[in-house]
C-alpha cells in the first residue's frame, strides 16, 4: 500500500505536494492532557484527534448558526461553568419546546460507552449529535431537513473556509455536515476533568480534601452505601470505556424514582432503556452518570426532578422516592425493577455531610474555567479589532 | 467439434440475454394523494406526507412477479429505496397537483395487472451509518436515529389547535447505530394493489380513508414510538396495515396520465 502511494506520488508532482501537506498535518499530533494513570478515551478510527479539528469544533460548539432560528448553540444547554450542563429542569429547544429530559454534563463525555440518559444505540458522539441538530422529539436546534442551508451558512463564514480546510486537508469540499460533526466530536473528546481536589488527593496531596471528605470517600466506596457499584471507577460511572477497554460495560439501572401503577411504570417519555429494548424489565433503567463536578450540575436525574444534592442523598437513604400526589404518585422504593443496590440507608447527619463533602471534592475548578473550552468567538473579535 | 457447439450455445445465449435486456423499458409510475374527501370532512389539514418504499414488483398476467429496478440517477431514489414526497402535491384540496412523485424504474416489457412494494427502508440501508448516507437517505428530516434508523413515513396534520404527527420506523432495535442486529418491531408494511397497470393507473393514497378512525381520537403529545401505545398510534398503524387507503385510480386529469419512455 505504501509502495503504491510512493509510486503515485512520483507519478504526479501535484500529488507530491498534497501528500507532503498531509504528512505535515499528521505530524501536528494531538496529545491528551491526562494524568499518567488515566487511559485515553476511545476514538473512532475514521475521526482521529487533531488540534485543528478540536479548534474548529470549539467554534462550532459555540455557534448559533447551527440552529434553525440562529439563536441556539450546543453551549446554550451545555454551559461550561456548570460542567457543560444547565440549570433548567428540562431543556428548552427551538420555540421553547421542552425536551423530556435534563441536559447532561459533558464532563469526560468521551469515556461513555453510550450517550444520553438511556439510549443503548448511540455509541458514538458523532451519532448522538444527530439528535440535538436534526431530532424532532422535540426539535432542539431544529435543523431537520435543512442540512443544505446549514452547509451554506457555514460556507459564508470566512474563518470556516480556512478552519475546515486545516482540519480536513486534501478534501475538495471540506465544509460538510459530516466534517462539522467530526470536529465538534473531537472538541467534546477534549472535555476532560481529572484535576479535582479528590484527584490531587490521589496524587499524594493529603491536604487537598478535608477530613470530612475523606470519611465520605470511605462511605461512598463501602458496602454500606453501595454508591460505588454504579458510580465506581475512574470516572465515577460503571458505564465507562477507555482506549484499552476489552469489554464495553453498558450498564443501566433503575434507582427507584417512580412507580406509577405499582407495577414499576415510569412516566411516559421517560421510561429509560425500555423505550429502546421494549423489554418490560428495562423499565426506568438509566445510565449512572459520572459524579465528577456533580455539585454544579443541579438539578439532578434524567428529568431534573431532584433539585439538590442533599435531596439526592435523601432519595438513596429512603431507597427510592415516594410521591404522594399528582399523576406521578407512587412508591418508587417498591418498584419491582429497582436495583438490588438501592435498598435504603441508615446514615447519621454527620455521615450525610461527609458524603456530601466527598461529592464536593469532585468539583474540578480548572475544568469549569479552562480557557481552552470557553467561547472562542469574542476572542476572535477582539483579535481582529486589535489588528 | 465440441468447441463449435459451445460457441454456438454461447452465441445463442448472448443473443437471448441481450434480447431480454433490450426488452426492459423504463416506467414512470405515477402517484397522487387524494385529499378532496379529507378536506371536506375534517378541520385538519395535511402538512406533511412522505414515505420510503422498496422492493417494488409488478405481476404480469401469467401471475409472475417482476422486480422493478429503481433508476438510481434521480435524486429521490437509489438502487434500494425511493422516497415519495407529497408535500408539493398537497397544496390544493380539489385540484390534483402535477408535482407528485413518480416511481421510476425499469421492467421487462410486458402487460401488468398488480403492484406490490414494501413501505419502509430495507434493513441494510436503514441501519447503515447515517453520517455516510447519500440521497435520498441524506434528508435529515427522515432521520430517526434516536431509534437507530429512518422514518419510513411521516404524516403530519394540523388544525387550529392541535397538530398530529405520525412517524413510523423500526422500533426495539438492538446493537448500535451502524451495526444494528435486529429490531423487535420492524414496522415495514407489505403493500399489494391488484388491478393496477403501471402504464395507465395512478397509485393513489386516500387520506380520508387512512385517517378515518384516527381523527376522533385524542392525539398523543409526541410522535408515535416506543410501544406505539397511545390508541391514536395503534389505530393509525392498524389502518395503515389494512391497506384500504391505497387505491388504483385512473386519472381524470390528462397531465396525470402515466408516461412511458
Coordinates of C-alpha atoms in Angstrom, one line a residue:
Chain A
X1 CA 0.0 0.0 0.0
X2 CA 2.7 2.4 1.0
X3 CA 4.7 1.4 -2.2
X4 CA 1.7 2.3 -4.3
X5 CA 1.4 5.6 -2.5
X6 CA 5.0 6.4 -3.2
X7 CA 4.7 5.3 -6.8
X8 CA 1.7 7.5 -7.3
X9 CA 3.5 10.4 -5.6
X10 CA 6.3 10.1 -8.1
X11 CA 4.0 10.0 -11.0
X12 CA 2.4 13.3 -10.3
X13 CA 4.2 16.3 -8.9
X14 CA 0.8 17.7 -7.8
X15 CA 0.3 14.7 -5.7
X16 CA 3.7 15.1 -4.1
X17 CA 2.6 18.5 -2.8
X18 CA -0.7 17.1 -1.5
X19 CA 0.8 14.1 0.3
X20 CA 3.5 16.2 1.8
X21 CA 0.9 18.6 3.2
X22 CA -1.0 15.6 4.6
X23 CA 2.2 14.4 6.3
X24 CA 2.7 17.8 8.0
X25 CA -1.0 17.6 9.1
X26 CA -0.5 14.2 10.6
X27 CA 2.6 15.2 12.4
X28 CA 0.9 18.0 14.3
X29 CA -0.2 15.3 16.5
X30 CA -2.7 15.6 19.3
X31 CA -1.7 14.9 22.8
X32 CA -4.1 14.0 25.6
X33 CA -3.9 16.3 28.6
X34 CA -4.3 13.5 31.1
X35 CA -2.7 12.3 34.4
X36 CA -0.4 9.3 33.8
X37 CA -2.7 6.7 35.4
X38 CA -5.8 7.7 33.3
X39 CA -6.0 5.9 30.0
X40 CA -7.1 8.0 27.0
X41 CA -10.7 7.6 25.8
X42 CA -11.6 5.6 22.7
X43 CA -11.5 7.5 19.4
X44 CA -13.3 6.2 16.3
X45 CA -10.9 5.2 13.5
X46 CA -12.5 7.5 11.0
X47 CA -12.2 10.5 13.2
X48 CA -8.7 10.7 14.6
X49 CA -7.9 13.5 17.0
X50 CA -6.2 16.6 15.6
X51 CA -5.6 20.0 17.1
X52 CA -7.1 21.7 14.0
X53 CA -10.3 19.7 14.4
X54 CA -10.5 20.4 18.1
X55 CA -10.1 24.1 17.4
X56 CA -12.8 24.1 14.7
X57 CA -15.1 22.0 16.9
X58 CA -14.9 24.6 19.6
X59 CA -16.0 27.4 17.3
X60 CA -18.9 25.2 16.1
X61 CA -19.9 24.2 19.6
X62 CA -20.5 27.9 20.4
X63 CA -22.0 28.8 17.0
X64 CA -25.7 29.6 17.0
X65 CA -25.8 29.2 13.2
X66 CA -26.3 25.5 13.9
X67 CA -29.9 26.1 14.9
X68 CA -32.9 27.0 12.8
X69 CA -33.5 30.4 14.4
X70 CA -29.8 31.0 14.7
X71 CA -30.2 31.6 18.5
X72 CA -29.3 28.2 19.9
X73 CA -25.9 26.6 20.1
X74 CA -24.7 23.5 21.8
X75 CA -23.5 25.8 24.6
X76 CA -27.0 27.1 25.2
X77 CA -27.8 23.9 27.0
X78 CA -24.2 22.8 27.9
X79 CA -22.7 25.6 29.9
X80 CA -19.0 25.3 30.8
X81 CA -19.2 26.8 34.4
X82 CA -21.9 24.2 35.1
X83 CA -19.7 21.4 33.8
X84 CA -21.5 21.7 30.4
X85 CA -24.9 21.1 31.9
X86 CA -27.7 23.7 32.5
X87 CA -29.8 24.8 35.5
X88 CA -33.2 24.2 33.8
X89 CA -35.1 21.1 35.0
X90 CA -35.9 20.3 31.3
X91 CA -34.1 21.7 28.4
X92 CA -35.7 24.2 26.1
X93 CA -35.2 23.6 22.4
X94 CA -36.5 25.6 19.4
X95 CA -39.6 27.8 20.1
X96 CA -39.4 26.9 23.8
X97 CA -40.2 23.3 23.2
X98 CA -39.3 21.3 26.3
X99 CA -37.3 18.2 25.9
X100 CA -38.4 15.4 28.2
X101 CA -35.0 15.4 29.9
X102 CA -32.4 17.4 31.8
X103 CA -29.3 18.4 29.9
X104 CA -26.4 16.2 30.7
X105 CA -23.0 17.3 31.9
X106 CA -20.3 16.7 29.2
X107 CA -17.6 16.0 31.8
X108 CA -15.4 13.3 30.4
X109 CA -18.1 12.5 27.9
X110 CA -15.6 10.7 25.7
X111 CA -15.5 7.8 28.2
X112 CA -19.2 7.0 28.0
X113 CA -19.9 3.7 26.1
X114 CA -23.3 5.1 25.0
X115 CA -24.8 8.5 25.0
X116 CA -27.8 10.3 26.5
X117 CA -29.6 9.1 29.6
X118 CA -30.6 5.7 28.4
X119 CA -30.1 5.1 24.7
X120 CA -28.0 2.0 24.0
X121 CA -28.0 2.6 20.2
X122 CA -26.0 5.9 20.4
X123 CA -22.4 4.6 21.0
X124 CA -20.6 7.4 19.2
X125 CA -20.6 11.1 19.9
X126 CA -20.8 11.6 16.1
X127 CA -24.2 9.8 16.0
X128 CA -25.5 11.3 19.2
X129 CA -25.1 14.8 17.6
X130 CA -27.7 14.0 15.0
X131 CA -30.3 14.2 17.8
X132 CA -29.9 17.8 19.0
X133 CA -29.2 19.0 15.4
X134 CA -31.9 17.2 13.5
X135 CA -34.1 15.5 16.0
X136 CA -37.8 16.4 16.3
X137 CA -38.7 14.9 19.7
X138 CA -38.9 17.8 20.2
X139 CA -36.8 20.0 17.8
X140 CA -33.8 21.2 19.8
X141 CA -31.7 23.0 17.2
X142 CA -34.4 22.4 14.7
X143 CA -32.3 21.7 11.6
X144 CA -34.2 18.7 10.3
X145 CA -34.4 18.8 6.5
X146 CA -32.1 21.9 6.4
X147 CA -28.8 20.3 6.0
X148 CA -28.1 22.1 2.8
X149 CA -28.9 25.5 4.3
X150 CA -26.7 24.7 7.2
X151 CA -23.7 24.0 4.9
X152 CA -24.4 27.2 3.0
X153 CA -24.4 29.2 6.3
X154 CA -21.1 27.7 7.3
X155 CA -19.6 28.4 3.9
X156 CA -20.3 32.1 4.3
X157 CA -18.2 32.4 7.4
X158 CA -14.7 33.4 6.3
X159 CA -12.8 31.7 9.1
X160 CA -14.6 28.4 8.5
X161 CA -13.1 28.3 5.0
X162 CA -9.6 28.1 6.4
X163 CA -10.5 26.2 9.6
X164 CA -12.3 23.4 7.8
X165 CA -9.5 23.0 5.2
X166 CA -7.0 22.9 8.0
X167 CA -8.9 20.3 9.9
X168 CA -9.8 18.2 6.8
X169 CA -6.9 18.7 4.4
X170 CA -7.0 17.2 0.9
X171 CA -10.8 17.3 0.7
X172 CA -12.4 19.1 -2.1
X173 CA -15.4 20.3 -0.1
X174 CA -14.3 20.2 3.5
X175 CA -17.3 22.1 4.7
X176 CA -19.9 19.4 5.2
X177 CA -22.3 18.2 7.9
X178 CA -20.2 15.1 8.4
X179 CA -17.0 17.1 9.0
X180 CA -18.8 19.6 11.2
X181 CA -20.0 16.7 13.3
X182 CA -16.5 15.2 13.4
X183 CA -14.9 18.5 14.6
X184 CA -17.5 19.0 17.3
X185 CA -17.0 15.5 18.5
X186 CA -13.2 16.0 18.6
X187 CA -13.7 19.1 20.7
X188 CA -16.0 17.2 23.1
X189 CA -13.4 14.5 23.5
X190 CA -11.1 17.1 25.0
X191 CA -13.6 17.9 27.8
X192 CA -11.5 16.1 30.4
X193 CA -11.8 16.7 34.1
X194 CA -9.3 14.9 36.3
X195 CA -8.0 17.7 38.4
X196 CA -10.4 17.9 41.3
X197 CA -9.2 18.1 44.9
X198 CA -10.0 14.4 45.1
X199 CA -7.6 13.7 42.1
X200 CA -5.0 15.8 43.8
X201 CA -5.5 13.8 47.0
X202 CA -5.0 10.6 45.0
X203 CA -1.7 12.1 43.7
X204 CA -0.5 12.3 47.3
X205 CA -1.6 15.8 48.3
X206 CA -3.1 14.7 51.6
X207 CA -4.5 18.1 52.5
X208 CA -6.3 18.6 49.2
X209 CA -9.6 17.3 50.7
X210 CA -11.0 17.7 54.2
X211 CA -11.2 15.0 56.9
X212 CA -14.9 15.0 56.4
X213 CA -14.5 14.3 52.7
X214 CA -12.1 11.5 53.5
X215 CA -14.7 9.9 55.7
X216 CA -17.3 10.5 53.0
X217 CA -15.0 8.8 50.5
X218 CA -14.8 5.7 52.6
X219 CA -18.6 5.6 52.9
X220 CA -19.0 6.1 49.2
X221 CA -16.8 3.1 48.4
X222 CA -18.3 0.9 51.1
X223 CA -21.0 -1.8 51.0
X224 CA -22.9 0.4 53.5
X225 CA -23.9 2.9 50.8
X226 CA -23.2 0.8 47.6
X227 CA -22.7 4.0 45.7
X228 CA -19.6 2.7 44.0
X229 CA -21.4 -0.3 42.4
X230 CA -22.9 2.1 39.9
X231 CA -20.8 5.2 40.3
X232 CA -17.4 3.5 40.6
X233 CA -14.2 3.6 38.6
X234 CA -12.0 6.5 37.5
X235 CA -15.0 8.3 36.0
X236 CA -17.5 7.6 38.8
X237 CA -19.7 5.7 36.5
X238 CA -19.8 1.9 36.0
X239 CA -20.6 2.7 32.4
X240 CA -17.1 3.9 31.2
X241 CA -14.8 2.8 28.4
X242 CA -11.3 3.8 27.6
X243 CA -8.9 3.1 24.7
X244 CA -7.7 -0.1 26.3
X245 CA -11.0 -1.5 27.4
X246 CA -11.6 -5.0 26.3
X247 CA -15.3 -5.2 27.0
X248 CA -17.9 -2.5 26.8
X249 CA -19.7 -2.1 30.1
X250 CA -23.0 -0.9 29.1
X251 CA -24.9 -0.7 32.3
X252 CA -28.4 0.7 33.1
X253 CA -30.1 0.8 36.4
X254 CA -33.5 1.6 37.9
X255 CA -32.9 3.6 41.1
X256 CA -36.5 3.8 42.2
X257 CA -37.6 7.3 41.2
X258 CA -41.1 6.3 40.1
X259 CA -43.7 3.5 40.4
X260 CA -46.8 4.9 38.8
X261 CA -49.0 1.8 38.8
X262 CA -47.4 -0.4 41.5
X263 CA -46.0 -2.4 38.6
X264 CA -43.0 -0.3 38.1
X265 CA -44.0 2.1 35.4
X266 CA -42.2 5.3 34.8
X267 CA -43.8 8.4 33.3
X268 CA -44.3 8.4 29.6
X269 CA -41.4 9.9 27.6
X270 CA -39.1 8.8 30.4
X271 CA -39.1 5.1 30.6
X272 CA -35.4 4.8 30.1
X273 CA -33.9 1.7 28.5
X274 CA -37.4 0.2 28.0
X275 CA -38.1 2.8 25.2
X276 CA -35.4 1.2 23.1
X277 CA -35.5 -2.5 24.0
X278 CA -39.2 -2.8 24.7
X279 CA -38.3 -5.4 27.5
X280 CA -40.6 -4.9 30.4
X281 CA -37.7 -5.4 32.8
X282 CA -35.8 -2.4 31.4
X283 CA -38.5 0.0 32.7
X284 CA -36.9 3.0 34.4
X285 CA -33.3 1.9 33.7
X286 CA -30.9 4.8 33.1
X287 CA -27.2 5.1 32.8
X288 CA -25.5 6.1 36.1
X289 CA -23.9 9.4 35.1
X290 CA -20.4 10.4 36.2
X291 CA -20.4 12.2 39.6
X292 CA -17.5 14.3 38.7
X293 CA -18.5 18.0 39.1
X294 CA -21.8 16.8 40.4
X295 CA -22.2 19.8 42.8
X296 CA -22.6 22.2 39.9
X297 CA -24.9 20.2 37.6
X298 CA -28.2 20.6 39.6
X299 CA -31.0 19.7 39.1
X300 CA -30.5 16.0 39.1
X301 CA -31.7 12.8 37.5
X302 CA -32.9 12.3 33.9
X303 CA -35.8 14.6 34.3
X304 CA -34.2 17.0 36.6
X305 CA -36.8 16.0 39.2
X306 CA -34.5 16.3 42.2
X307 CA -33.4 19.8 42.9
X308 CA -30.4 19.5 45.2
X309 CA -27.6 17.1 46.0
X310 CA -28.9 16.9 49.6
X311 CA -32.2 15.6 48.2
X312 CA -30.5 13.1 46.0
X313 CA -28.9 11.7 49.2
X314 CA -32.3 11.5 50.9
X315 CA -33.6 9.6 47.9
X316 CA -30.9 6.9 48.4
X317 CA -31.5 7.0 52.2
X318 CA -35.2 6.2 51.5
X319 CA -34.3 3.5 49.0
X320 CA -36.5 5.2 46.4
X321 CA -38.8 8.2 46.1
X322 CA -42.3 8.4 47.4
X323 CA -44.7 10.7 45.5
X324 CA -48.0 11.2 47.3
X325 CA -49.9 13.4 44.9
X326 CA -50.4 14.0 41.3
X327 CA -50.1 12.0 38.1
X328 CA -46.7 10.6 39.1
X329 CA -47.7 9.4 42.5
X330 CA -46.4 6.1 43.7
X331 CA -43.8 4.3 45.9
X332 CA -40.5 4.3 43.9
X333 CA -38.9 2.2 46.7
X334 CA -41.3 -0.6 45.8
X335 CA -40.5 -0.5 42.1
X336 CA -40.1 -4.2 41.0
X337 CA -37.3 -3.3 38.6
X338 CA -35.3 -1.3 41.1
X339 CA -31.7 -2.3 41.5
X340 CA -30.8 -4.5 44.5
X341 CA -28.2 -1.9 45.4
X342 CA -30.7 0.7 46.2
X343 CA -32.2 -0.6 49.4
X344 CA -32.3 2.4 51.8
X345 CA -29.5 3.6 54.1
X346 CA -29.2 4.3 57.7
X347 CA -26.9 7.4 57.9
X348 CA -26.2 9.8 60.7
X349 CA -26.3 13.5 59.9
X350 CA -22.6 13.6 60.1
X351 CA -22.3 10.7 57.7
X352 CA -24.5 12.6 55.3
X353 CA -22.5 15.7 55.4
X354 CA -19.3 13.6 55.0
X355 CA -20.7 12.0 51.8
X356 CA -21.7 15.5 50.5
X357 CA -18.2 16.8 51.3
X358 CA -16.8 13.9 49.3
X359 CA -19.0 14.7 46.4
X360 CA -18.0 18.3 46.6
X361 CA -14.3 17.3 46.4
X362 CA -15.1 16.0 42.8
X363 CA -15.5 19.6 41.6
X364 CA -12.7 20.5 39.2
X365 CA -12.4 24.3 39.1
X366 CA -9.8 24.1 36.4
X367 CA -12.3 22.3 34.2
X368 CA -15.1 24.8 34.8
X369 CA -12.8 27.7 33.9
X370 CA -10.3 26.2 31.4
X371 CA -9.7 28.7 28.7
X372 CA -9.4 26.1 26.1
X373 CA -13.1 25.3 26.5
X374 CA -14.5 28.9 26.6
X375 CA -16.5 30.6 23.9
X376 CA -13.8 31.5 21.2
X377 CA -15.9 33.9 19.2
X378 CA -15.4 37.0 21.4
X379 CA -11.7 36.4 21.5
X380 CA -11.6 36.3 17.7
X381 CA -13.4 39.6 17.5
X382 CA -11.0 41.2 19.9
X383 CA -8.1 39.9 17.9
X384 CA -9.4 41.3 14.6
X385 CA -10.4 44.6 16.3
X386 CA -6.8 45.0 17.5
X387 CA -5.4 44.5 14.0
Chain B
X1 CA -16.4 -30.1 -32.8
X2 CA -17.2 -29.5 -29.1
X3 CA -15.8 -26.1 -29.4
X4 CA -18.2 -25.4 -32.2
X5 CA -21.2 -26.4 -30.1
X6 CA -20.1 -24.4 -27.1
X7 CA -19.6 -21.4 -29.3
X8 CA -23.0 -21.8 -30.8
X9 CA -24.6 -22.1 -27.4
X10 CA -22.7 -19.1 -26.2
X11 CA -23.7 -17.0 -29.2
X12 CA -27.3 -18.1 -28.8
X13 CA -27.5 -17.3 -25.1
X14 CA -25.8 -14.0 -25.6
X15 CA -28.4 -13.3 -28.3
X16 CA -31.2 -14.2 -25.9
X17 CA -29.8 -12.4 -23.0
X18 CA -29.3 -9.1 -24.9
X19 CA -32.6 -9.7 -26.4
X20 CA -34.2 -9.8 -22.9
X21 CA -32.2 -6.8 -21.8
X22 CA -33.4 -4.8 -24.7
X23 CA -36.9 -5.8 -23.7
X24 CA -36.6 -3.8 -20.5
X25 CA -38.3 -0.4 -20.6
X26 CA -38.5 2.5 -18.2
X27 CA -41.7 3.1 -16.4
X28 CA -42.8 6.2 -14.5
X29 CA -45.3 5.0 -12.1
X30 CA -47.4 8.0 -11.1
X31 CA -48.6 8.6 -7.6
X32 CA -51.0 11.0 -6.0
X33 CA -52.7 11.9 -2.8
X34 CA -56.4 12.1 -2.8
X35 CA -57.4 14.9 -0.4
X36 CA -60.8 16.1 -1.5
X37 CA -62.9 13.9 0.8
X38 CA -60.5 14.6 3.7
X39 CA -60.7 18.4 3.2
X40 CA -64.4 18.3 3.1
X41 CA -64.9 16.4 6.2
X42 CA -62.2 17.5 8.6
X43 CA -61.0 20.6 10.4
X44 CA -57.4 19.3 9.9
X45 CA -55.1 19.9 7.0
X46 CA -52.3 17.7 5.9
X47 CA -48.9 19.4 6.4
X48 CA -46.5 16.5 5.5
X49 CA -46.7 13.2 3.8
X50 CA -43.5 11.4 2.9
X51 CA -42.7 7.7 2.6
X52 CA -39.9 5.4 1.7
X53 CA -40.7 2.4 -0.4
X54 CA -38.6 -0.5 -1.6
X55 CA -38.9 -3.9 -3.4
X56 CA -41.4 -2.7 -5.9
X57 CA -42.6 -5.6 -8.1
X58 CA -45.3 -5.9 -10.8
X59 CA -47.3 -9.0 -11.7
X60 CA -47.8 -10.0 -15.3
X61 CA -51.0 -11.7 -16.5
X62 CA -49.4 -15.1 -16.1
X63 CA -49.1 -14.4 -12.4
X64 CA -45.3 -14.0 -12.4
X65 CA -43.8 -11.1 -10.3
X66 CA -41.1 -8.9 -11.8
X67 CA -38.9 -6.7 -9.7
X68 CA -38.8 -3.1 -10.7
X69 CA -35.2 -1.9 -10.9
X70 CA -35.1 1.6 -9.5
X71 CA -33.4 4.3 -11.6
X72 CA -30.7 5.5 -9.3
X73 CA -30.0 8.6 -11.3
X74 CA -32.9 10.6 -9.9
X75 CA -32.3 12.1 -6.5
X76 CA -35.3 10.7 -4.8
X77 CA -34.2 7.1 -5.5
X78 CA -31.1 4.9 -5.1
X79 CA -30.9 1.3 -6.1
X80 CA -32.6 0.1 -3.0
X81 CA -35.1 2.7 -1.9
X82 CA -37.4 5.5 -3.2
X83 CA -38.6 8.5 -1.2
X84 CA -42.1 9.6 -2.2
X85 CA -42.5 13.2 -1.1
X86 CA -46.1 14.5 -1.4
X87 CA -45.5 18.0 0.1
X88 CA -45.7 19.7 -3.3
X89 CA -48.8 17.7 -4.1
X90 CA -50.8 18.8 -1.1
X91 CA -51.2 22.5 -1.9
X92 CA -54.8 22.3 -3.0
X93 CA -57.7 20.1 -1.9
X94 CA -59.6 19.8 -5.0
X95 CA -57.2 20.1 -7.8
X96 CA -54.7 17.4 -8.3
X97 CA -51.2 18.8 -8.5
X98 CA -48.8 17.8 -11.1
X99 CA -45.9 17.8 -8.6
X100 CA -46.4 14.3 -7.5
X101 CA -43.5 11.9 -7.1
X102 CA -43.1 9.1 -9.6
X103 CA -41.6 5.7 -9.0
X104 CA -39.1 5.4 -11.8
X105 CA -37.5 2.2 -12.8
X106 CA -37.3 -0.5 -15.5
X107 CA -39.2 -3.7 -16.0
X108 CA -39.4 -6.2 -18.8
X109 CA -41.7 -5.1 -21.5
X110 CA -45.0 -6.7 -20.7
X111 CA -48.5 -6.1 -19.5
X112 CA -49.1 -6.0 -15.8
X113 CA -52.0 -6.4 -13.5
X114 CA -50.9 -5.8 -9.9
X115 CA -48.2 -3.9 -8.0
X116 CA -46.7 -4.7 -4.6
X117 CA -44.0 -2.9 -2.6
X118 CA -42.8 -2.6 1.0
X119 CA -43.3 0.6 2.9
X120 CA -40.0 1.4 4.7
X121 CA -36.3 1.3 4.2
X122 CA -34.6 -2.1 3.7
X123 CA -32.9 -3.4 6.8
X124 CA -29.4 -2.9 5.4
X125 CA -29.9 0.7 4.3
X126 CA -32.0 1.5 7.3
X127 CA -29.1 0.7 9.7
X128 CA -26.1 1.8 7.7
X129 CA -24.0 4.6 9.1
X130 CA -26.2 7.7 8.7
X131 CA -23.2 10.0 8.5
X132 CA -22.3 8.4 5.2
X133 CA -25.8 8.4 3.8
X134 CA -26.4 9.6 0.3
X135 CA -29.6 10.7 -1.4
X136 CA -32.4 10.0 -0.7
X137 CA -31.3 8.9 2.7
X138 CA -29.3 12.0 3.5
X139 CA -32.5 14.0 4.1
X140 CA -32.2 14.7 7.8
X141 CA -36.0 15.1 8.2
X142 CA -36.3 11.4 7.5
X143 CA -33.6 10.5 10.0
X144 CA -34.9 8.8 13.2
X145 CA -31.6 7.8 14.7
X146 CA -32.7 8.0 18.3
X147 CA -34.4 4.8 17.3
X148 CA -31.5 3.6 15.1
X149 CA -32.9 4.1 11.6
X150 CA -35.1 6.2 9.4
X151 CA -38.7 7.4 9.5
X152 CA -40.3 5.1 7.0
X153 CA -43.2 7.5 6.8
X154 CA -44.0 10.9 8.2
X155 CA -47.6 12.1 8.2
X156 CA -48.4 15.4 9.8
X157 CA -51.7 17.2 10.3
X158 CA -52.7 20.5 11.8
X159 CA -55.8 22.0 13.0
X160 CA -56.3 25.4 14.6
X161 CA -55.5 24.0 18.0
X162 CA -53.8 20.7 17.5
X163 CA -51.1 19.1 15.5
X164 CA -50.7 15.4 15.0
X165 CA -47.5 13.6 14.0
X166 CA -47.3 10.1 12.9
X167 CA -43.7 8.9 12.3
X168 CA -43.2 5.3 11.6
X169 CA -40.0 3.4 11.7
X170 CA -38.4 0.3 13.2
X171 CA -38.6 0.0 17.0
X172 CA -36.9 -2.1 19.6
X173 CA -33.6 -2.2 17.7
X174 CA -30.6 -4.0 19.2
X175 CA -27.0 -3.2 18.7
X176 CA -25.6 0.2 17.9
X177 CA -26.1 2.6 15.1
X178 CA -24.2 1.3 12.1
X179 CA -24.4 -2.2 13.5
X180 CA -27.9 -3.0 14.4
X181 CA -28.5 -6.7 14.5
X182 CA -32.2 -7.0 14.8
X183 CA -35.4 -4.9 15.5
X184 CA -38.2 -6.4 17.5
X185 CA -40.8 -4.3 15.7
X186 CA -39.5 -3.7 12.2
X187 CA -42.7 -1.8 11.1
X188 CA -42.2 -2.4 7.4
X189 CA -45.5 -2.9 5.8
X190 CA -46.1 -5.0 2.7
X191 CA -48.5 -3.5 0.3
X192 CA -50.2 -5.0 -2.6
X193 CA -52.7 -3.5 -5.0
X194 CA -54.5 -5.6 -7.5
X195 CA -55.8 -4.4 -10.8
X196 CA -53.1 -1.9 -11.2
X197 CA -51.5 -1.1 -14.5
X198 CA -48.2 0.8 -14.3
X199 CA -48.9 2.5 -17.6
X200 CA -52.4 3.7 -17.1
X201 CA -53.1 3.9 -13.4
X202 CA -52.0 6.2 -10.6
X203 CA -51.1 4.9 -7.2
X204 CA -53.4 6.9 -5.0
X205 CA -53.2 7.5 -1.3
X206 CA -56.7 8.2 0.1
X207 CA -56.0 10.3 3.2
X208 CA -59.6 10.4 4.3
X209 CA -59.7 6.7 4.4
X210 CA -56.3 6.3 6.1
X211 CA -57.4 8.6 8.9
X212 CA -61.0 7.7 9.1
X213 CA -60.8 6.3 12.6
X214 CA -57.9 8.3 13.9
X215 CA -59.2 11.9 13.8
X216 CA -61.7 11.4 16.5
X217 CA -59.1 10.1 19.0
X218 CA -57.1 12.5 21.1
X219 CA -53.6 12.7 19.6
X220 CA -50.5 12.0 21.7
X221 CA -48.3 14.9 22.7
X222 CA -45.3 13.4 21.0
X223 CA -44.9 11.2 18.0
X224 CA -45.7 7.5 18.0
X225 CA -42.7 5.5 19.1
X226 CA -41.7 3.1 21.8
X227 CA -44.6 0.6 22.1
X228 CA -46.9 2.7 19.9
X229 CA -49.0 2.7 23.0
X230 CA -51.4 5.7 22.7
X231 CA -54.6 4.5 21.0
X232 CA -54.1 7.1 18.3
X233 CA -50.9 5.5 17.2
X234 CA -52.3 2.0 17.3
X235 CA -55.3 2.9 15.3
X236 CA -53.3 4.8 12.7
X237 CA -50.9 1.8 12.3
X238 CA -53.7 -0.7 12.0
X239 CA -55.4 1.3 9.3
X240 CA -52.1 1.6 7.5
X241 CA -51.7 -2.1 7.7
X242 CA -55.2 -2.7 6.4
X243 CA -54.2 -1.2 3.1
X244 CA -57.5 0.1 2.1
X245 CA -56.0 3.6 1.9
X246 CA -54.3 2.6 -1.3
X247 CA -56.2 2.8 -4.5
X248 CA -55.8 2.4 -8.2
X249 CA -57.2 5.5 -9.8
X250 CA -57.4 6.1 -13.4
X251 CA -56.7 9.8 -13.6
X252 CA -59.2 12.4 -14.7
X253 CA -56.6 15.0 -15.3
X254 CA -54.7 14.3 -18.6
X255 CA -51.5 15.5 -17.0
X256 CA -51.6 12.6 -14.7
X257 CA -51.5 10.0 -17.4
X258 CA -48.6 7.7 -16.8
X259 CA -45.9 8.2 -19.2
X260 CA -43.7 5.5 -20.6
X261 CA -40.4 6.3 -22.2

